[in-house]
PDB file of C-alpha atoms in Angstrom:
ATOM      1  CA  MET A 117     191.755  99.005 173.500  1.00 69.00           C
ATOM      2  CA  ASN A 118     195.341  98.916 174.807  1.00 86.00           C
ATOM      3  CA  VAL A 119     196.467  99.410 171.324  1.00 88.00           C
ATOM      4  CA  VAL A 120     194.104 102.617 170.779  1.00 88.00           C
ATOM      5  CA  SER A 121     195.403 103.811 173.996  1.00 88.00           C
ATOM      6  CA  LEU A 122     199.183 103.079 173.122  1.00 87.00           C
ATOM      7  CA  ILE A 123     198.530 105.047 169.360  1.00 86.00           C
ATOM      8  CA  MET A 124     196.900 108.102 171.307  1.00 86.00           C
ATOM      9  CA  ARG A 125     200.073 108.396 173.854  1.00 85.00           C
ATOM     10  CA  GLU A 126     202.126 108.271 171.013  1.00 84.00           C
ATOM     11  CA  LEU A 127     200.287 110.888 168.694  1.00 80.00           C
ATOM     12  CA  PHE A 128     199.772 112.935 171.907  1.00 80.00           C
ATOM     13  CA  GLY A 129     203.844 112.674 172.318  1.00 76.00           C
ATOM     14  CA  LEU A 130     204.748 113.721 168.733  1.00 74.00           C
ATOM     15  CA  PHE A 131     202.661 116.930 169.648  1.00 72.00           C
ATOM     16  CA  VAL A 132     203.544 117.629 172.895  1.00 72.00           C
ATOM     17  CA  ASP A 133     207.415 116.529 173.394  1.00 73.00           C
ATOM     18  CA  ASP A 134     208.608 119.658 175.366  1.00 77.00           C
ATOM     19  CA  GLU A 135     205.922 121.220 177.319  1.00 82.00           C
ATOM     20  CA  PHE A 136     207.523 124.702 177.618  1.00 85.00           C
ATOM     21  CA  LEU A 137     207.287 124.980 173.517  1.00 87.00           C
ATOM     22  CA  ALA A 138     203.920 123.602 173.220  1.00 85.00           C
ATOM     23  CA  LEU A 139     202.669 126.127 175.835  1.00 88.00           C
ATOM     24  CA  ALA A 140     204.738 129.076 174.697  1.00 92.00           C
ATOM     25  CA  VAL A 141     203.575 128.605 171.047  1.00 92.00           C
ATOM     26  CA  LEU A 142     200.126 128.300 172.342  1.00 91.00           C
ATOM     27  CA  ALA A 143     200.695 131.652 174.398  1.00 95.00           C
ATOM     28  CA  VAL A 144     201.951 133.476 171.607  1.00 96.00           C
ATOM     29  CA  VAL A 145     199.013 132.409 169.317  1.00 96.00           C
ATOM     30  CA  ALA A 146     196.573 133.490 171.856  1.00 96.00           C
ATOM     31  CA  LEU A 147     197.951 136.683 172.451  1.00 96.00           C
ATOM     32  CA  ALA A 148     197.995 137.405 168.639  1.00 96.00           C
ATOM     33  CA  GLY A 149     194.181 136.285 168.263  1.00 95.00           C
ATOM     34  CA  LEU A 150     193.321 138.717 170.949  1.00 96.00           C
ATOM     35  CA  LEU A 151     194.902 141.526 169.481  1.00 95.00           C
ATOM     36  CA  ALA A 152     193.067 140.059 165.939  1.00 95.00           C
ATOM     37  CA  TRP A 153     189.923 140.128 167.767  1.00 96.00           C
ATOM     38  CA  LEU A 154     190.820 143.683 169.371  1.00 95.00           C
ATOM     39  CA  ALA A 155     191.265 144.718 165.431  1.00 93.00           C
ATOM     40  CA  ALA A 156     194.896 145.101 165.891  1.00 92.00           C
ATOM     41  CA  PRO A 157     196.599 146.074 162.643  1.00 95.00           C
ATOM     42  CA  GLN A 158     197.169 142.949 160.538  1.00 95.00           C
ATOM     43  CA  LEU A 159     201.087 143.652 159.995  1.00 96.00           C
ATOM     44  CA  LEU A 160     200.981 143.784 163.913  1.00 95.00           C
ATOM     45  CA  VAL A 161     199.375 140.562 164.341  1.00 95.00           C
ATOM     46  CA  GLY A 162     201.332 138.718 162.045  1.00 96.00           C
ATOM     47  CA  GLY A 163     204.922 140.351 163.331  1.00 96.00           C
ATOM     48  CA  LEU A 164     203.810 139.066 166.698  1.00 96.00           C
ATOM     49  CA  LEU A 165     203.188 135.772 165.403  1.00 96.00           C
ATOM     50  CA  LEU A 166     206.353 135.039 163.301  1.00 97.00           C
ATOM     51  CA  GLY A 167     208.489 136.940 165.875  1.00 97.00           C
ATOM     52  CA  GLY A 168     207.021 135.185 168.795  1.00 96.00           C
ATOM     53  CA  CYS A 169     207.347 131.737 167.388  1.00 95.00           C
ATOM     54  CA  VAL A 170     210.858 132.263 166.084  1.00 96.00           C
ATOM     55  CA  ALA A 171     212.008 133.881 169.802  1.00 96.00           C
ATOM     56  CA  VAL A 172     209.936 130.943 171.416  1.00 94.00           C
ATOM     57  CA  VAL A 173     211.691 128.069 169.206  1.00 92.00           C
ATOM     58  CA  MET A 174     214.600 129.980 169.439  1.00 95.00           C
ATOM     59  CA  SER A 175     214.552 130.050 173.570  1.00 93.00           C
ATOM     60  CA  SER A 176     213.584 126.030 173.379  1.00 88.00           C
ATOM     61  CA  ALA A 177     216.457 125.168 171.280  1.00 89.00           C
ATOM     62  CA  LEU A 178     218.669 126.982 173.498  1.00 92.00           C
ATOM     63  CA  LYS A 179     217.190 125.756 176.575  1.00 87.00           C
ATOM     64  CA  ALA A 180     217.704 121.925 175.011  1.00 83.00           C
ATOM     65  CA  SER A 181     221.559 122.491 174.093  1.00 89.00           C
ATOM     66  CA  ARG A 182     222.519 123.484 177.803  1.00 88.00           C
ATOM     67  CA  LYS A 183     221.462 120.311 178.956  1.00 75.00           C
TER      68      LYS A 183
END
């Protein structure tokens, strides 16, 4: 059982190493999903996903470089 919990913690750490990055990407995806559900134009939703994710990654990289 100990090995399974260790593997699960390592897998979780792979995806959620930076909490800000994970939560910000989830927020961008949730906002894009909400806009898609409200029948917004596909170009707007796709642009939000692209621009939002690029902005989040750049923000996270700048934040990490300051440390």
